[in-house]
mmCIF file with all atom_site columns, C-alpha atoms in Angstrom:
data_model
loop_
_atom_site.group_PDB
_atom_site.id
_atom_site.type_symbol
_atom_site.label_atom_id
_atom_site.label_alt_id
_atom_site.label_comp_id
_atom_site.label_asym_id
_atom_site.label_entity_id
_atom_site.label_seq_id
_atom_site.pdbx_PDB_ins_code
_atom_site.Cartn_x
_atom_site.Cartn_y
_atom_site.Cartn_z
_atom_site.occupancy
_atom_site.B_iso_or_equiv
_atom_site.pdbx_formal_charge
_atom_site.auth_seq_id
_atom_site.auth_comp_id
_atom_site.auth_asym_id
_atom_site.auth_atom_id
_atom_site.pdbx_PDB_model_num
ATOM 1   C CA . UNK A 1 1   ? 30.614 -148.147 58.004 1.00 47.00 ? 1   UNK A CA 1
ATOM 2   C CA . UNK A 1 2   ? 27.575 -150.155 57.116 1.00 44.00 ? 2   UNK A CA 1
ATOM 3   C CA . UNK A 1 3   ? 26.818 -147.177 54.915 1.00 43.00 ? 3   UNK A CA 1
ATOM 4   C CA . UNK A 1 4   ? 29.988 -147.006 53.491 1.00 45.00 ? 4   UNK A CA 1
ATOM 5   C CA . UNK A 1 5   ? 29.519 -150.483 52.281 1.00 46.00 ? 5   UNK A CA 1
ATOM 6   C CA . UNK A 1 6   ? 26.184 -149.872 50.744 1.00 47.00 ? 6   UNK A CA 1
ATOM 7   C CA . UNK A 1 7   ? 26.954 -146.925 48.828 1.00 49.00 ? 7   UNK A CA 1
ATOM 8   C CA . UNK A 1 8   ? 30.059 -148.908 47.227 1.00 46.00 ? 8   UNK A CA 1
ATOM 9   C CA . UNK A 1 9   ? 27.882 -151.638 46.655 1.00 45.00 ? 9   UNK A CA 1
ATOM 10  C CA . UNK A 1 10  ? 25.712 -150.001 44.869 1.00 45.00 ? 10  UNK A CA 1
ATOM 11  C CA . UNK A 1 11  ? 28.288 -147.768 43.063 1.00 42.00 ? 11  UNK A CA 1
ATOM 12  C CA . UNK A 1 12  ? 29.664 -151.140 41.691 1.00 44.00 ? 12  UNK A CA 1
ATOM 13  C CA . UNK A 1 13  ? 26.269 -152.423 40.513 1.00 45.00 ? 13  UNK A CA 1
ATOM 14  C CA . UNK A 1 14  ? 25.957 -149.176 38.798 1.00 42.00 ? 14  UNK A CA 1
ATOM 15  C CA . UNK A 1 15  ? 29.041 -149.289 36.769 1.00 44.00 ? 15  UNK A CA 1
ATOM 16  C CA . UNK A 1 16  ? 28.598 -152.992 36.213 1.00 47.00 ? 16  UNK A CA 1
ATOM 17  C CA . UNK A 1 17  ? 25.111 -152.306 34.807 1.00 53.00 ? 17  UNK A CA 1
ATOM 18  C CA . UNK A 1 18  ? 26.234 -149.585 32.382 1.00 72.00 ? 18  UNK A CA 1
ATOM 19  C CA . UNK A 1 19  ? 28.341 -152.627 30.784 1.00 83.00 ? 19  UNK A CA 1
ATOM 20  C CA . UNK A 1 20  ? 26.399 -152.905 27.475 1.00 92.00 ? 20  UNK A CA 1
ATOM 21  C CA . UNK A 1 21  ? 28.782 -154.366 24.984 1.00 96.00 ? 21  UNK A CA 1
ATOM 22  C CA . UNK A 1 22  ? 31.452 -157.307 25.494 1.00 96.00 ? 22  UNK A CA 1
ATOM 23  C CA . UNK A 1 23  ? 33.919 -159.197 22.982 1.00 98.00 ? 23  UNK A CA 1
ATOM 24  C CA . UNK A 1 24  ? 34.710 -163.025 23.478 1.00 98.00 ? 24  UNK A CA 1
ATOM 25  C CA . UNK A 1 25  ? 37.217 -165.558 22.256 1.00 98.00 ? 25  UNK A CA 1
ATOM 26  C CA . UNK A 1 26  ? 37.016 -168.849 22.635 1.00 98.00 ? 26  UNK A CA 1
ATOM 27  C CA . UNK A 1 27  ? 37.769 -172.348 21.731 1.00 97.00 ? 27  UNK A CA 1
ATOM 28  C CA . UNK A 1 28  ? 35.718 -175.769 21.153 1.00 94.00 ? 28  UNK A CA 1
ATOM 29  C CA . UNK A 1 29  ? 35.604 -178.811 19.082 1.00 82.00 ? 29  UNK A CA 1
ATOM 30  C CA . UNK A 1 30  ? 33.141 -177.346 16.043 1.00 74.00 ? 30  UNK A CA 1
ATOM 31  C CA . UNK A 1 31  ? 30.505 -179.301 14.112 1.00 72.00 ? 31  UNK A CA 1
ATOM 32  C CA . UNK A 1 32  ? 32.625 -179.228 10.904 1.00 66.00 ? 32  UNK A CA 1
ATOM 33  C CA . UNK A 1 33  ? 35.532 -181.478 12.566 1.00 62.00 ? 33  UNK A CA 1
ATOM 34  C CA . UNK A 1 34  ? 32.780 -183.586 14.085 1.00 63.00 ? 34  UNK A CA 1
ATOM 35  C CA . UNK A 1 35  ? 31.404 -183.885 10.412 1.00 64.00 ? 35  UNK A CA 1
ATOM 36  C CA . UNK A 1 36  ? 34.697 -184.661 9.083  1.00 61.00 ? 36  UNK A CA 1
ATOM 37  C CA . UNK A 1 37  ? 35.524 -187.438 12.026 1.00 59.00 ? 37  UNK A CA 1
ATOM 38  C CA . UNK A 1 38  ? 32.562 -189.046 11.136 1.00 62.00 ? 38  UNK A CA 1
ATOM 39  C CA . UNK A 1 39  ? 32.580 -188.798 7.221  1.00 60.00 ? 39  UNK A CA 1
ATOM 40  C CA . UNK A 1 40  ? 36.139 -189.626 6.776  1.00 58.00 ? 40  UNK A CA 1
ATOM 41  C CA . UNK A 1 41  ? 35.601 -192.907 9.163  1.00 60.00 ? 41  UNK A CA 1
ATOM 42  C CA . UNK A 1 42  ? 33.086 -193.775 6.417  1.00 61.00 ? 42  UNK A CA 1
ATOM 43  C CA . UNK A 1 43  ? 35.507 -192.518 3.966  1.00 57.00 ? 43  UNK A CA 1
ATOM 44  C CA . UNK A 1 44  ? 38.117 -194.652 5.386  1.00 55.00 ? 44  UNK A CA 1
ATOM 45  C CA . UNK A 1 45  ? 36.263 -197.754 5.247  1.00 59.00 ? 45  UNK A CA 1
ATOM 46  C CA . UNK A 1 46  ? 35.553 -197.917 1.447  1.00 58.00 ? 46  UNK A CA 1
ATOM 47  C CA . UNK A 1 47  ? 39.615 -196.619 0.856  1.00 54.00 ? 47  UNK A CA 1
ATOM 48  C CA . UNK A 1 48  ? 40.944 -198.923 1.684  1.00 55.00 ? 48  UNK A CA 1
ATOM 49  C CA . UNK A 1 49  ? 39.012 -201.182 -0.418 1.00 56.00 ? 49  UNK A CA 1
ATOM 50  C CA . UNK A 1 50  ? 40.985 -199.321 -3.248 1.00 57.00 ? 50  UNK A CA 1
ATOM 51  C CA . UNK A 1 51  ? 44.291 -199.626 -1.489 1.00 63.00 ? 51  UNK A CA 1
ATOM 52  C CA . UNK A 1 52  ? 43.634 -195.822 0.043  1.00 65.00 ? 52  UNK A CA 1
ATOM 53  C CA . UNK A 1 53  ? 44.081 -195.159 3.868  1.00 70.00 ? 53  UNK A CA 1
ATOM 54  C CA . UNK A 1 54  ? 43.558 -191.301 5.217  1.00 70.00 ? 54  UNK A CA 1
ATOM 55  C CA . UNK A 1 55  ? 45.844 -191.017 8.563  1.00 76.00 ? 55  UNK A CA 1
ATOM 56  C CA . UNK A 1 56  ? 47.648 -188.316 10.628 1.00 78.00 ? 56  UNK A CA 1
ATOM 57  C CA . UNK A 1 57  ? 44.773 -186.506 11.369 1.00 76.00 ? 57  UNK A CA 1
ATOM 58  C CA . UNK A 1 58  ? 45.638 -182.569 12.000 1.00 82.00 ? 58  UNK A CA 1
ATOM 59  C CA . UNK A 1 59  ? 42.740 -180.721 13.423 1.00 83.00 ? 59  UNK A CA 1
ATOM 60  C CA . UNK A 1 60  ? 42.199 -177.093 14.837 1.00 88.00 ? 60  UNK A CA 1
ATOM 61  C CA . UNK A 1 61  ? 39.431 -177.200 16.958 1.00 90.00 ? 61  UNK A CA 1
ATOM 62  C CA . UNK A 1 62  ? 36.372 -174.247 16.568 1.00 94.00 ? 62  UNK A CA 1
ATOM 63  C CA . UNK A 1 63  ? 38.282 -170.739 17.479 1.00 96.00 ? 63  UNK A CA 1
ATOM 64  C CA . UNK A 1 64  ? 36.115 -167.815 17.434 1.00 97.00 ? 64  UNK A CA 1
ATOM 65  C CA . UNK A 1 65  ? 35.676 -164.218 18.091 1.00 98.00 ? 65  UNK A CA 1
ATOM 66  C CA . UNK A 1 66  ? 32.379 -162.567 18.940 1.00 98.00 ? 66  UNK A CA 1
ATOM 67  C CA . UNK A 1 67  ? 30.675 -159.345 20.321 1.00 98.00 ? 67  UNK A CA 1
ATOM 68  C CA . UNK A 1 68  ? 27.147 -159.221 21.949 1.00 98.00 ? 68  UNK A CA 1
ATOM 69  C CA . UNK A 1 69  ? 25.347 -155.515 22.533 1.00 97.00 ? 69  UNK A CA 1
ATOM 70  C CA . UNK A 1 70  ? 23.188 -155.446 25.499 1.00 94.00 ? 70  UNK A CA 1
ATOM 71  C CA . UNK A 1 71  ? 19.633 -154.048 24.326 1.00 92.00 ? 71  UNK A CA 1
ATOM 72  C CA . UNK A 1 72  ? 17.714 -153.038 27.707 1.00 79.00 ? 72  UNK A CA 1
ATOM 73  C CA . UNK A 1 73  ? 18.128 -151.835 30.829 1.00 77.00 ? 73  UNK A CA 1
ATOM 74  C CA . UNK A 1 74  ? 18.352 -154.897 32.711 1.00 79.00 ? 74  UNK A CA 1
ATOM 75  C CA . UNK A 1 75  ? 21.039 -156.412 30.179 1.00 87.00 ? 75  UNK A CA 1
ATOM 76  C CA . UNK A 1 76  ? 18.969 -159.471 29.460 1.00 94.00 ? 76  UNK A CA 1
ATOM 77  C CA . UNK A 1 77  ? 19.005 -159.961 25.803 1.00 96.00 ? 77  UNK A CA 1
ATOM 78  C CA . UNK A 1 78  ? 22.123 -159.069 23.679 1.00 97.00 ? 78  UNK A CA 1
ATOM 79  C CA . UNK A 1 79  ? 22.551 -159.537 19.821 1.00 98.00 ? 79  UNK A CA 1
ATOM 80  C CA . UNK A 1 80  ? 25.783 -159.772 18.080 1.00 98.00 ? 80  UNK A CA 1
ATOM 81  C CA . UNK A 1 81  ? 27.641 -161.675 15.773 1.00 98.00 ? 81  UNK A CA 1
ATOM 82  C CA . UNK A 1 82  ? 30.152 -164.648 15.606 1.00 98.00 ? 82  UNK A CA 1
ATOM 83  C CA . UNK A 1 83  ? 33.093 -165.138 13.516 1.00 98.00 ? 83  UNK A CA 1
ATOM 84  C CA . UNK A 1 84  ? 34.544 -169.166 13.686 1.00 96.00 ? 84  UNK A CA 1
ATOM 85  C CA . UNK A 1 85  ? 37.550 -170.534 12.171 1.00 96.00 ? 85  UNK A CA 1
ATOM 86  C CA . UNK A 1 86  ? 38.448 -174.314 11.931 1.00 93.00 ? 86  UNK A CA 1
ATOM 87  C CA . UNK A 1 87  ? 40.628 -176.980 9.907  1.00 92.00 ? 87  UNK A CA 1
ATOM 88  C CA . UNK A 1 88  ? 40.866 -180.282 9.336  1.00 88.00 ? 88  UNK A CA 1
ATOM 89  C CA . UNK A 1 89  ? 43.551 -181.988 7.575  1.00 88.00 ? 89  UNK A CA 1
ATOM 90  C CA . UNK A 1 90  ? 44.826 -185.729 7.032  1.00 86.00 ? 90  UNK A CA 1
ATOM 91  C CA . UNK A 1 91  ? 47.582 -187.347 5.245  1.00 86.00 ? 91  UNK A CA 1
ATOM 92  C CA . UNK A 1 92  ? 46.567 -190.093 1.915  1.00 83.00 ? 92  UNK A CA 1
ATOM 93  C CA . UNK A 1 93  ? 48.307 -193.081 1.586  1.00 83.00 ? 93  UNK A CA 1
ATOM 94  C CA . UNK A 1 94  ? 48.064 -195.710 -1.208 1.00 80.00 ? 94  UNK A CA 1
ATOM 95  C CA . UNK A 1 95  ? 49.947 -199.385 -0.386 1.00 80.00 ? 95  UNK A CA 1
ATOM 96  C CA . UNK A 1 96  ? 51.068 -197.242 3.073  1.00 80.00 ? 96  UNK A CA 1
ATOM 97  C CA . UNK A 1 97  ? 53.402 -194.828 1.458  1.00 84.00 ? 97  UNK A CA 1
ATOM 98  C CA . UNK A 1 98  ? 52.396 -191.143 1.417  1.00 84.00 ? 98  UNK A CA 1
ATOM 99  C CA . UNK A 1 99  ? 50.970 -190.055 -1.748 1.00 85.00 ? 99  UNK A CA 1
ATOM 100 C CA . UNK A 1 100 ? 49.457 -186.564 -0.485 1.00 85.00 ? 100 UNK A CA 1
ATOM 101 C CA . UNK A 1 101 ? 47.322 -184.922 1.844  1.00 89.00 ? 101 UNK A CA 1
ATOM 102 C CA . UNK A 1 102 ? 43.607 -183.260 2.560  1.00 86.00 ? 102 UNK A CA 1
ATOM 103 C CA . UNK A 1 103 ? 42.847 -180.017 4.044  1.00 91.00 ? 103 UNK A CA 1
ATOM 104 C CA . UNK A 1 104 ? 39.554 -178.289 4.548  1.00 90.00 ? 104 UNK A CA 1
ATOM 105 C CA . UNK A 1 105 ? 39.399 -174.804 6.344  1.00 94.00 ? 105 UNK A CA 1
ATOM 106 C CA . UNK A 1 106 ? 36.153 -173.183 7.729  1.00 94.00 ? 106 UNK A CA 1
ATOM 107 C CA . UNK A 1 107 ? 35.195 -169.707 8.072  1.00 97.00 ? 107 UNK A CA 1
ATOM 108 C CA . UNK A 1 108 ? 31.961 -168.601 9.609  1.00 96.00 ? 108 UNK A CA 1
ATOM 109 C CA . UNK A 1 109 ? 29.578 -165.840 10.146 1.00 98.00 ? 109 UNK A CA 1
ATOM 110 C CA . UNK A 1 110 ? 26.769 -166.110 12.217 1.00 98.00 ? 110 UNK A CA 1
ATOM 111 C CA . UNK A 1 111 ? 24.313 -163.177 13.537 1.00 98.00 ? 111 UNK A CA 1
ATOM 112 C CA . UNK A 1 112 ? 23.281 -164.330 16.873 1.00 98.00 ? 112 UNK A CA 1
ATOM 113 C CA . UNK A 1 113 ? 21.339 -163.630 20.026 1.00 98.00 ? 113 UNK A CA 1
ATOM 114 C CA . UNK A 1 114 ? 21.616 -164.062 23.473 1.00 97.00 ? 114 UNK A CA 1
ATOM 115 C CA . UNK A 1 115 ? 19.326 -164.503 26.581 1.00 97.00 ? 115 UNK A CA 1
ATOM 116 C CA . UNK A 1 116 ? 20.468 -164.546 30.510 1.00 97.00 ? 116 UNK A CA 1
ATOM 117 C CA . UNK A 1 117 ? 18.334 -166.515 32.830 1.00 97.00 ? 117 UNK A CA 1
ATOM 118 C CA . UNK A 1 118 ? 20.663 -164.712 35.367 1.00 96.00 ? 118 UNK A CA 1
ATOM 119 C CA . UNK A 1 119 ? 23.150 -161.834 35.212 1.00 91.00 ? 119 UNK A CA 1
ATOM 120 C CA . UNK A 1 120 ? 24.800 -160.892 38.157 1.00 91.00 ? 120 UNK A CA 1
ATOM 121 C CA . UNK A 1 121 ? 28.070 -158.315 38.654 1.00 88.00 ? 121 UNK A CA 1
ATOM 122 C CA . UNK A 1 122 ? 30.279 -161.361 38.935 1.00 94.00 ? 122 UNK A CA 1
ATOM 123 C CA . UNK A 1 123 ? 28.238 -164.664 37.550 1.00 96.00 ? 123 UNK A CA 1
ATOM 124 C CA . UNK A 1 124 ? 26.096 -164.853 34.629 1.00 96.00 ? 124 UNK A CA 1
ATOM 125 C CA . UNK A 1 125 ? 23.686 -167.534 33.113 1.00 98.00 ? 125 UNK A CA 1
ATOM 126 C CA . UNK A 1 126 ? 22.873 -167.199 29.676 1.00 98.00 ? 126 UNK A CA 1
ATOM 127 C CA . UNK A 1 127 ? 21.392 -169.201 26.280 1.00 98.00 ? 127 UNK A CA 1
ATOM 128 C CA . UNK A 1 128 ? 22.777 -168.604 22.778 1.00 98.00 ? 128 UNK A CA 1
ATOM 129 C CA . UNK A 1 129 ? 21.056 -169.064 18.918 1.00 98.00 ? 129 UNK A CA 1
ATOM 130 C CA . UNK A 1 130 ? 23.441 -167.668 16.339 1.00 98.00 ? 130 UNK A CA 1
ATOM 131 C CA . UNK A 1 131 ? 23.060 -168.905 12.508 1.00 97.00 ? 131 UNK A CA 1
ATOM 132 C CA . UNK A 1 132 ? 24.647 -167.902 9.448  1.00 97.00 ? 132 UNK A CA 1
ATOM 133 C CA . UNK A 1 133 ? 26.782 -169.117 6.672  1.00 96.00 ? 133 UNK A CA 1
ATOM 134 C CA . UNK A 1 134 ? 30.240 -171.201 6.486  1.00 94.00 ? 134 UNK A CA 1
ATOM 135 C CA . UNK A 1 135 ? 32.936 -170.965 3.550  1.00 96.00 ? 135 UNK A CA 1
ATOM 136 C CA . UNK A 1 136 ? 34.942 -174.014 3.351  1.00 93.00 ? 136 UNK A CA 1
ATOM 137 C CA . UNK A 1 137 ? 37.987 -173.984 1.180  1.00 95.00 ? 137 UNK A CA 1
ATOM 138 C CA . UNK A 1 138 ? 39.056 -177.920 -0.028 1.00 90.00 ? 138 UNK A CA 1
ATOM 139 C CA . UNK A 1 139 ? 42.747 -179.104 -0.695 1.00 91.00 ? 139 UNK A CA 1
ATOM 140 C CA . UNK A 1 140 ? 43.808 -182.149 -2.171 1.00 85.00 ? 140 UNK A CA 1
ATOM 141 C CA . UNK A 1 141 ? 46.625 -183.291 -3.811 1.00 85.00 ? 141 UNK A CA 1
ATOM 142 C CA . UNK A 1 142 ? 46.068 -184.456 -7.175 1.00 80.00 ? 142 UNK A CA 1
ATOM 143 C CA . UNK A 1 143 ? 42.794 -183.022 -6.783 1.00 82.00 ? 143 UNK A CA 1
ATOM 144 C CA . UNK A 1 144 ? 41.241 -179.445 -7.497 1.00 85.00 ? 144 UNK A CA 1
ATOM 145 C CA . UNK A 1 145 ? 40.365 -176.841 -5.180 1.00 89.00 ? 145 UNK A CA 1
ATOM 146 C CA . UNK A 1 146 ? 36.921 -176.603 -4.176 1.00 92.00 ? 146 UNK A CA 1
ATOM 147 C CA . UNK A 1 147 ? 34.959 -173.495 -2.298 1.00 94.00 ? 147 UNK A CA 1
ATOM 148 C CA . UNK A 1 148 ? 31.377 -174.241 -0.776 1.00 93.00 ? 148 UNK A CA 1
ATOM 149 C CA . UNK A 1 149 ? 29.195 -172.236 0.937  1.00 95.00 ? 149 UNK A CA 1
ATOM 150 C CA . UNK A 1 150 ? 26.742 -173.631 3.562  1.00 91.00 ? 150 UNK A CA 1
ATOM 151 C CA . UNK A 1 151 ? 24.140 -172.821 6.083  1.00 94.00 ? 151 UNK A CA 1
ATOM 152 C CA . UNK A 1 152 ? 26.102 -173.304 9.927  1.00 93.00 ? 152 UNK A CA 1
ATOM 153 C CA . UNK A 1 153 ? 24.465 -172.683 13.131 1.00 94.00 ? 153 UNK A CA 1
ATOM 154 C CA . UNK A 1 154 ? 25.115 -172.972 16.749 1.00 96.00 ? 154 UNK A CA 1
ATOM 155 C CA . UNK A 1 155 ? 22.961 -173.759 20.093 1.00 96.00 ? 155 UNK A CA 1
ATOM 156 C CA . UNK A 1 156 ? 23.914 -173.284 22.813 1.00 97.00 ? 156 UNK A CA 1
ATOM 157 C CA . UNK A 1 157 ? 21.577 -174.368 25.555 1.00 96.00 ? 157 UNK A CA 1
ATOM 158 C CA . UNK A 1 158 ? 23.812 -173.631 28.571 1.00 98.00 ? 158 UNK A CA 1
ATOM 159 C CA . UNK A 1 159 ? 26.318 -171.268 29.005 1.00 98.00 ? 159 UNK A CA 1
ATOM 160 C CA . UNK A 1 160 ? 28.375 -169.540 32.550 1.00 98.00 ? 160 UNK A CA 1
ATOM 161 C CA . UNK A 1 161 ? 30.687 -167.046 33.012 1.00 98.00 ? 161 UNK A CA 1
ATOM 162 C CA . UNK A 1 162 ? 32.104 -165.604 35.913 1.00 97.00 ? 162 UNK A CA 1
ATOM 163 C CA . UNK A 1 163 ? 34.324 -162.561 37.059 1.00 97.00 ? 163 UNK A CA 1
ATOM 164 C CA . UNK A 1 164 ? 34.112 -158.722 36.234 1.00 94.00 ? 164 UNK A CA 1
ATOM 165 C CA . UNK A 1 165 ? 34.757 -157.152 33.381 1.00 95.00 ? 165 UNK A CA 1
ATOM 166 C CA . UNK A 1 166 ? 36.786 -159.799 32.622 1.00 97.00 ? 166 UNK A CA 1
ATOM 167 C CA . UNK A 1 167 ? 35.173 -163.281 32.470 1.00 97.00 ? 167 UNK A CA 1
ATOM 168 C CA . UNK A 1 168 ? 35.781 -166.677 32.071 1.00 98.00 ? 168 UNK A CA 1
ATOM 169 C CA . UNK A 1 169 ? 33.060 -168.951 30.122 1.00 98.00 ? 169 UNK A CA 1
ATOM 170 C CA . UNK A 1 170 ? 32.374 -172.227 29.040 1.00 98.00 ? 170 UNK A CA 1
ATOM 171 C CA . UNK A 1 171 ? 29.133 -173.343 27.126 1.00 97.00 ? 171 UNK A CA 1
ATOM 172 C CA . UNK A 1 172 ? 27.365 -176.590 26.350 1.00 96.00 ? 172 UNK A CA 1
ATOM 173 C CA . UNK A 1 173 ? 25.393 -176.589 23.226 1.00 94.00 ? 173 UNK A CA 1
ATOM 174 C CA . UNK A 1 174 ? 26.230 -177.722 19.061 1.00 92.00 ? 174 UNK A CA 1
ATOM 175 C CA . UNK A 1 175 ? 26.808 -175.786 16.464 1.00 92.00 ? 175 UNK A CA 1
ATOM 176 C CA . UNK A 1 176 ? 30.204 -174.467 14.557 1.00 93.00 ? 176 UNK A CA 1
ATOM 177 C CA . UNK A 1 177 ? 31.641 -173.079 17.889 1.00 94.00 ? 177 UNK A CA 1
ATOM 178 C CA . UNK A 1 178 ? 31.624 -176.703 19.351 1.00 90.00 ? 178 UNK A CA 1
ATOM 179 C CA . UNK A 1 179 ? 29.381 -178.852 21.387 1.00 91.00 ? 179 UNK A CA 1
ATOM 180 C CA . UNK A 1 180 ? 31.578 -177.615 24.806 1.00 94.00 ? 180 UNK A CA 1
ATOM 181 C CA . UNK A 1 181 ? 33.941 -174.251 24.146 1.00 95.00 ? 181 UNK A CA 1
ATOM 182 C CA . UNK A 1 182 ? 35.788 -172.076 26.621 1.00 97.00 ? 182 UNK A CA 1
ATOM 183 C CA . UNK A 1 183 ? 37.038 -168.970 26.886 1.00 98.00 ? 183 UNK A CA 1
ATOM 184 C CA . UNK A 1 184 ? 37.382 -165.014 27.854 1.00 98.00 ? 184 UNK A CA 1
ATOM 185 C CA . UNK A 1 185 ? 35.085 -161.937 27.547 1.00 98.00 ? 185 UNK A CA 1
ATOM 186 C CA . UNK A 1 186 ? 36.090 -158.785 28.302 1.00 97.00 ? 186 UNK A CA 1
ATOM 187 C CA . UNK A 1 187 ? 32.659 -156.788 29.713 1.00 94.00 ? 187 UNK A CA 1
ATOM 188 C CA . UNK A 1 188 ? 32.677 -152.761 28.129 1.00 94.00 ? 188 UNK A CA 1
#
């Protein structure tokens, strides 16, 4: 029986090690709505000097999608790429009566790498650099549209998952995916 168990055992860690490729999703507060919480409180301030308040703050939070290939045979380092979606959006008011509204969205790309401290069949412990480029699309009433493109990155010092091929995983870090973000990988 003992046997038994160690052939199994080591069956699993085979298959898990021949995992080489894995897709995430996940959510966290990005550093575009931080930007924004921060500029339009200073934004705010000198509004209302002119009679201008910004208020009913709608924000999506950092959603993303991204893939990671596992280079060697130990599964280490993976590189992949990042794709990060948020908005912001506020309603302007002049003498407190609604005059129009503000939204910015924020699509990014990042190319980014990955290092595990530790990566077991069912826990991992992992860093992640990515860095690329972030479209954001401006909407104002009574204003024009604006595009800009910008340089975005993300750091993320500390991140866990746990499970099999599916995982849960939550990472600590800043960046456009957020300064904490959650969510699912599926392991391939």
């Amino acid at each position: 029986m003992v046997v038994a168990a160690m052939m199994a055992t080591m069956t699993v860690q085979a298959q898990n090690e021949d995992l080489k490729n894995e897709i995430g999703v996940s959510y966290g507060a990005g550093l575009s709505l931080i930007g924004d919480g921060i500029g339009n409180g200073i934004g705010r301030a000198f509004g209302q000097l002119g009679g201008y308040k910004y208020t009913n703050d709608k924000q999506f939070g950092s959603l993303s999608v991204e893939y990671f290939r596992h280079l060697n045979s130990n599964n280490r380092v993976a590189i992949g790429g990042i794709f990060a979606y948020s908005r912001y959006g506020e309603d302007e008011l002049k003498d407190n009566v609604k005059v129009g509204d503000r939204t910015r969205n924020y699509f990014t790309l990042m190319p980014a790498v990955k290092y595990y401290w530790v990566n077991k069949n069912h826990f991992g412990l992992y860093s992640k650099v990515a860095a690329g480029a972030t479209l954001m699309s401006y909407k104002a009433t009574g204003q024009e549209n604006d595009s800009k493109v910008y340089f975005m990155c993300q750091v993320s010092g500390i991140g866990v998952e746990f499970g099999g091929k599916l995982r849960g995983f939550v990472e600590a870090g800043v960046g456009e995916q957020g300064i904490v973000l959650a969510g699912l990988k599926y392991k391939f």
